[in-house]
PDB file of C-alpha atoms in Angstrom:
ATOM      1  CA  MET A  25     -36.348 253.902  85.838  1.00 40.00           C
ATOM      2  CA  GLN A  26     -33.348 251.233  84.953  1.00 50.00           C
ATOM      3  CA  ALA A  27     -30.559 254.097  85.545  1.00 49.00           C
ATOM      4  CA  GLN A  28     -32.401 255.282  88.488  1.00 72.00           C
ATOM      5  CA  THR A  29     -32.903 252.093  90.333  1.00 90.00           C
ATOM      6  CA  TYR A  30     -28.585 251.368  88.933  1.00 93.00           C
ATOM      7  CA  ASP A  31     -28.057 254.746  90.840  1.00 92.00           C
ATOM      8  CA  GLN A  32     -30.421 253.988  94.007  1.00 94.00           C
ATOM      9  CA  LEU A  33     -28.959 250.520  94.539  1.00 95.00           C
ATOM     10  CA  ALA A  34     -25.261 251.877  94.570  1.00 95.00           C
ATOM     11  CA  ALA A  35     -25.936 254.047  96.719  1.00 96.00           C
ATOM     12  CA  ARG A  36     -28.004 252.524  99.079  1.00 96.00           C
ATOM     13  CA  ALA A  37     -25.528 250.059  99.445  1.00 96.00           C
ATOM     14  CA  VAL A  38     -22.667 252.930 100.196  1.00 96.00           C
ATOM     15  CA  GLU A  39     -25.437 253.445 103.381  1.00 97.00           C
ATOM     16  CA  ALA A  40     -25.023 250.435 104.189  1.00 97.00           C
ATOM     17  CA  ALA A  41     -21.376 250.139 104.141  1.00 96.00           C
ATOM     18  CA  GLU A  42     -20.897 253.193 105.856  1.00 96.00           C
ATOM     19  CA  ARG A  43     -23.545 251.699 108.932  1.00 97.00           C
ATOM     20  CA  ASP A  44     -21.529 248.789 108.446  1.00 95.00           C
ATOM     21  CA  SER A  45     -24.788 247.012 107.367  1.00 96.00           C
ATOM     22  CA  LEU A  46     -21.815 244.824 105.229  1.00 97.00           C
ATOM     23  CA  GLU A  47     -23.865 242.108 104.288  1.00 97.00           C
ATOM     24  CA  LEU A  48     -27.216 244.595 102.741  1.00 97.00           C
ATOM     25  CA  SER A  49     -24.464 245.928 101.268  1.00 97.00           C
ATOM     26  CA  GLU A  50     -23.009 242.963  99.607  1.00 97.00           C
ATOM     27  CA  LYS A  51     -26.427 242.063  98.473  1.00 96.00           C
ATOM     28  CA  LEU A  52     -27.277 245.524  97.551  1.00 96.00           C
ATOM     29  CA  PHE A  53     -23.977 246.542  94.850  1.00 96.00           C
ATOM     30  CA  GLU A  54     -24.546 242.829  93.939  1.00 95.00           C
ATOM     31  CA  GLU A  55     -28.292 243.545  92.695  1.00 94.00           C
ATOM     32  CA  ALA A  56     -27.156 246.606  90.587  1.00 94.00           C
ATOM     33  CA  LEU A  57     -24.339 244.912  89.006  1.00 93.00           C
ATOM     34  CA  LYS A  58     -27.191 242.115  87.954  1.00 92.00           C
ATOM     35  CA  LEU A  59     -29.725 245.345  86.950  1.00 90.00           C
ATOM     36  CA  GLU A  60     -26.922 246.888  84.623  1.00 88.00           C
ATOM     37  CA  PRO A  61     -23.503 245.016  83.697  1.00 82.00           C
ATOM     38  CA  ALA A  62     -22.687 246.990  80.849  1.00 76.00           C
ATOM     39  CA  ASN A  63     -22.956 250.115  82.843  1.00 83.00           C
ATOM     40  CA  MET A  64     -19.733 251.923  82.682  1.00 80.00           C
ATOM     41  CA  ARG A  65     -19.566 252.738  86.221  1.00 88.00           C
ATOM     42  CA  ASN A  66     -19.185 248.898  87.439  1.00 90.00           C
ATOM     43  CA  SER A  67     -15.841 249.411  87.746  1.00 86.00           C
ATOM     44  CA  MET A  68     -16.427 251.084  90.610  1.00 89.00           C
ATOM     45  CA  LEU A  69     -19.186 248.967  92.379  1.00 94.00           C
ATOM     46  CA  PHE A  70     -17.117 245.981  91.773  1.00 93.00           C
ATOM     47  CA  SER A  71     -13.910 247.569  94.003  1.00 90.00           C
ATOM     48  CA  ASN A  72     -16.372 248.916  96.386  1.00 94.00           C
ATOM     49  CA  LEU A  73     -17.791 245.277  96.415  1.00 96.00           C
ATOM     50  CA  GLY A  74     -14.428 244.276  97.039  1.00 94.00           C
ATOM     51  CA  THR A  75     -13.759 246.376  99.943  1.00 94.00           C
ATOM     52  CA  VAL A  76     -16.958 245.420 101.383  1.00 97.00           C
ATOM     53  CA  GLN A  77     -16.362 241.739 100.713  1.00 97.00           C
ATOM     54  CA  HIS A  78     -12.890 241.817 102.545  1.00 95.00           C
ATOM     55  CA  ARG A  79     -14.291 243.289 105.763  1.00 96.00           C
ATOM     56  CA  LEU A  80     -16.499 240.178 105.553  1.00 97.00           C
ATOM     57  CA  GLY A  81     -13.443 237.973 105.628  1.00 96.00           C
ATOM     58  CA  LYS A  82     -15.024 236.905 101.635  1.00 96.00           C
ATOM     59  CA  ILE A  83     -11.312 236.935 100.964  1.00 92.00           C
ATOM     60  CA  ASP A  84     -11.764 234.669  97.756  1.00 91.00           C
ATOM     61  CA  LYS A  85     -15.008 236.967  96.776  1.00 94.00           C
ATOM     62  CA  ALA A  86     -13.191 240.512  97.589  1.00 91.00           C
ATOM     63  CA  ILE A  87     -10.100 238.844  95.324  1.00 83.00           C
ATOM     64  CA  GLU A  88     -12.576 238.835  92.084  1.00 85.00           C
ATOM     65  CA  SER A  89     -14.367 241.387  92.651  1.00 89.00           C
ATOM     66  CA  TYR A  90     -11.237 243.560  92.799  1.00 82.00           C
ATOM     67  CA  THR A  91      -9.946 241.739  89.741  1.00 75.00           C
ATOM     68  CA  TYR A  92     -12.729 244.012  87.912  1.00 77.00           C
ATOM     69  CA  SER A  93     -11.333 247.168  89.087  1.00 78.00           C
ATOM     70  CA  VAL A  94      -8.152 246.637  87.436  1.00 84.00           C
ATOM     71  CA  THR A  95      -9.295 248.545  84.123  1.00 81.00           C
ATOM     72  CA  ILE A  96      -9.811 251.446  87.048  1.00 80.00           C
ATOM     73  CA  LEU A  97      -6.223 251.908  87.670  1.00 87.00           C
ATOM     74  CA  LEU A  98      -4.875 250.816  84.578  1.00 91.00           C
ATOM     75  CA  ASN A  99      -7.110 254.046  83.200  1.00 88.00           C
ATOM     76  CA  ARG A 100      -5.557 256.186  85.649  1.00 90.00           C
ATOM     77  CA  ALA A 101      -1.975 255.194  85.762  1.00 93.00           C
ATOM     78  CA  ALA A 102      -1.895 256.252  81.786  1.00 94.00           C
ATOM     79  CA  LEU A 103      -2.771 259.379  82.502  1.00 94.00           C
ATOM     80  CA  TYR A 104      -0.316 260.078  85.650  1.00 95.00           C
ATOM     81  CA  LEU A 105       2.124 258.789  82.551  1.00 96.00           C
ATOM     82  CA  GLU A 106       0.685 261.437  80.187  1.00 95.00           C
ATOM     83  CA  LYS A 107       1.492 264.259  83.552  1.00 97.00           C
ATOM     84  CA  ASN A 108       4.839 262.671  84.113  1.00 96.00           C
ATOM     85  CA  LEU A 109       3.368 261.587  87.732  1.00 97.00           C
ATOM     86  CA  TYR A 110       5.321 258.295  87.495  1.00 97.00           C
ATOM     87  CA  GLU A 111       5.121 257.719  91.412  1.00 97.00           C
ATOM     88  CA  LYS A 112       1.893 258.004  91.348  1.00 96.00           C
ATOM     89  CA  ALA A 113       0.905 255.789  88.325  1.00 97.00           C
ATOM     90  CA  TYR A 114       3.837 253.649  89.315  1.00 98.00           C
ATOM     91  CA  LEU A 115       1.564 252.625  92.346  1.00 95.00           C
ATOM     92  CA  ASP A 116      -1.006 251.610  90.323  1.00 93.00           C
ATOM     93  CA  TYR A 117       0.690 249.520  88.618  1.00 96.00           C
ATOM     94  CA  CYS A 118       1.614 247.945  91.497  1.00 95.00           C
ATOM     95  CA  ASN A 119      -1.550 247.470  92.382  1.00 90.00           C
ATOM     96  CA  VAL A 120      -2.535 246.667  89.238  1.00 90.00           C
ATOM     97  CA  LEU A 121      -0.346 243.587  89.576  1.00 93.00           C
ATOM     98  CA  ASP A 122      -0.837 242.268  93.378  1.00 87.00           C
ATOM     99  CA  ILE A 123      -4.315 241.900  91.691  1.00 80.00           C
ATOM    100  CA  ASP A 124      -2.863 240.301  88.779  1.00 84.00           C
ATOM    101  CA  ARG A 125       0.493 238.952  88.589  1.00 90.00           C
ATOM    102  CA  LYS A 126       0.621 238.761  84.805  1.00 92.00           C
ATOM    103  CA  ASN A 127      -1.269 242.216  83.473  1.00 93.00           C
ATOM    104  CA  GLN A 128       0.579 242.638  80.434  1.00 96.00           C
ATOM    105  CA  GLU A 129       0.009 246.551  79.796  1.00 96.00           C
ATOM    106  CA  ALA A 130       1.141 247.029  83.742  1.00 96.00           C
ATOM    107  CA  LEU A 131       4.087 245.043  83.677  1.00 98.00           C
ATOM    108  CA  LEU A 132       5.365 247.573  80.559  1.00 98.00           C
ATOM    109  CA  TYR A 133       4.612 249.940  81.646  1.00 98.00           C
ATOM    110  CA  ARG A 134       6.337 249.623  85.423  1.00 98.00           C
ATOM    111  CA  ALA A 135       9.147 248.257  83.269  1.00 98.00           C
ATOM    112  CA  TYR A 136       9.201 251.716  81.502  1.00 97.00           C
ATOM    113  CA  ILE A 137       8.741 253.674  84.989  1.00 98.00           C
ATOM    114  CA  TYR A 138      12.090 252.055  86.198  1.00 98.00           C
ATOM    115  CA  MET A 139      13.767 252.489  82.977  1.00 97.00           C
ATOM    116  CA  GLN A 140      13.019 256.223  83.993  1.00 96.00           C
ATOM    117  CA  ARG A 141      14.600 255.511  87.317  1.00 97.00           C
ATOM    118  CA  ARG A 142      17.519 253.637  86.024  1.00 97.00           C
ATOM    119  CA  ASP A 143      16.439 250.367  88.381  1.00 98.00           C
ATOM    120  CA  TYR A 144      17.574 248.699  85.060  1.00 98.00           C
ATOM    121  CA  LYS A 145      17.271 245.218  87.050  1.00 98.00           C
ATOM    122  CA  GLU A 146      14.052 245.213  88.284  1.00 98.00           C
ATOM    123  CA  ALA A 147      12.922 246.778  85.076  1.00 98.00           C
ATOM    124  CA  ARG A 148      14.755 243.653  83.561  1.00 98.00           C
ATOM    125  CA  ILE A 149      12.071 241.129  85.491  1.00 98.00           C
ATOM    126  CA  ASP A 150       9.424 242.965  84.602  1.00 98.00           C
ATOM    127  CA  TYR A 151       9.944 242.725  81.019  1.00 98.00           C
ATOM    128  CA  ASN A 152      11.341 239.241  81.833  1.00 97.00           C
ATOM    129  CA  THR A 153       8.422 238.358  83.055  1.00 98.00           C
ATOM    130  CA  LEU A 154       6.246 240.177  80.041  1.00 97.00           C
ATOM    131  CA  LEU A 155       8.096 237.813  77.764  1.00 97.00           C
ATOM    132  CA  GLN A 156       7.408 234.969  79.659  1.00 97.00           C
ATOM    133  CA  GLU A 157       3.767 234.802  79.265  1.00 94.00           C
ATOM    134  CA  GLU A 158       3.807 236.800  75.237  1.00 95.00           C
ATOM    135  CA  PRO A 159       7.057 236.336  73.735  1.00 95.00           C
ATOM    136  CA  LYS A 160       6.137 237.761  70.463  1.00 93.00           C
ATOM    137  CA  ASN A 161       5.081 241.365  72.531  1.00 95.00           C
ATOM    138  CA  LYS A 162       6.715 243.446  70.694  1.00 95.00           C
ATOM    139  CA  MET A 163       7.034 246.705  72.772  1.00 96.00           C
ATOM    140  CA  GLY A 164       8.006 244.257  75.089  1.00 96.00           C
ATOM    141  CA  ARG A 165      10.886 243.230  73.292  1.00 95.00           C
ATOM    142  CA  LEU A 166      11.748 247.335  72.177  1.00 95.00           C
ATOM    143  CA  GLY A 167      12.008 247.204  76.237  1.00 96.00           C
ATOM    144  CA  MET A 168      14.235 244.642  76.681  1.00 96.00           C
ATOM    145  CA  ALA A 169      16.414 245.753  73.469  1.00 96.00           C
ATOM    146  CA  LEU A 170      16.610 249.423  74.533  1.00 96.00           C
ATOM    147  CA  LEU A 171      17.232 247.999  78.459  1.00 96.00           C
ATOM    148  CA  ASN A 172      20.030 246.294  77.051  1.00 95.00           C
ATOM    149  CA  GLN A 173      21.526 248.883  75.289  1.00 96.00           C
ATOM    150  CA  LYS A 174      21.842 250.919  78.333  1.00 95.00           C
ATOM    151  CA  GLU A 175      23.428 248.500  79.854  1.00 95.00           C
ATOM    152  CA  LEU A 176      25.720 248.498  76.985  1.00 94.00           C
ATOM    153  CA  LYS A 177      24.902 245.179  76.715  1.00 96.00           C
ATOM    154  CA  PHE A 178      25.136 245.892  72.286  1.00 94.00           C
ATOM    155  CA  ARG A 179      25.069 242.579  70.814  1.00 94.00           C
ATOM    156  CA  GLU A 180      22.147 241.386  73.143  1.00 94.00           C
ATOM    157  CA  ALA A 181      20.696 244.321  72.210  1.00 92.00           C
ATOM    158  CA  LEU A 182      20.779 243.748  68.239  1.00 93.00           C
ATOM    159  CA  GLU A 183      19.948 240.433  68.626  1.00 91.00           C
ATOM    160  CA  GLU A 184      16.113 241.936  70.337  1.00 89.00           C
ATOM    161  CA  PHE A 185      16.038 244.562  67.648  1.00 87.00           C
ATOM    162  CA  ASN A 186      16.581 241.668  65.499  1.00 86.00           C
ATOM    163  CA  ARG A 187      13.347 239.257  66.775  1.00 81.00           C
TER     164      ARG A 187
END
C-alpha cells in the first residue's frame, strides 16, 4: 500500500508541475520523500523537486535538493565511461562539480577524461583539487604520476609513485 501511495504522490507531483502548480508539486514531492526515505527512486524525486524549487525561485532549497541527485549523475557517467562515451561522461561529471565542487569521484574521472583528450593543464587542475582535499588519495596520486610522466616530468612522476 505504501509503494502505491509513494507512486501516486510522485505522479501527482509531476502532474502538478506540468500544470504549473509548483507549490503543490513541491509539497507532493516532499510528502513522497518523507513517506519512503530509503526508496531507491528518491534521487529522481530530489532532482524533480530541485527543478520545481528552482522555478519557484527557492534557489538554496533547489541546490540542497539537487545535491541528492548527484548519485544519478555519477552512476550514469560511470556507464558512459564503460561505453567509451567520454563526452557524455564529461558533461555529467561537470554537472556534478557544478553541484559539489569537491566531489572526489567527479574530479578523478574528469581528470582521467582530460588525460584522454591530452588536455594536461585541466587534468592537473582536477588532480590538484582532489589532492588538496584528500592528500592520500591513491588514485589521485597515481593519476598525477601518470600526468607527470606524460609531460616528461620524470622526477616528479617518480616522486608521486614513491608516495
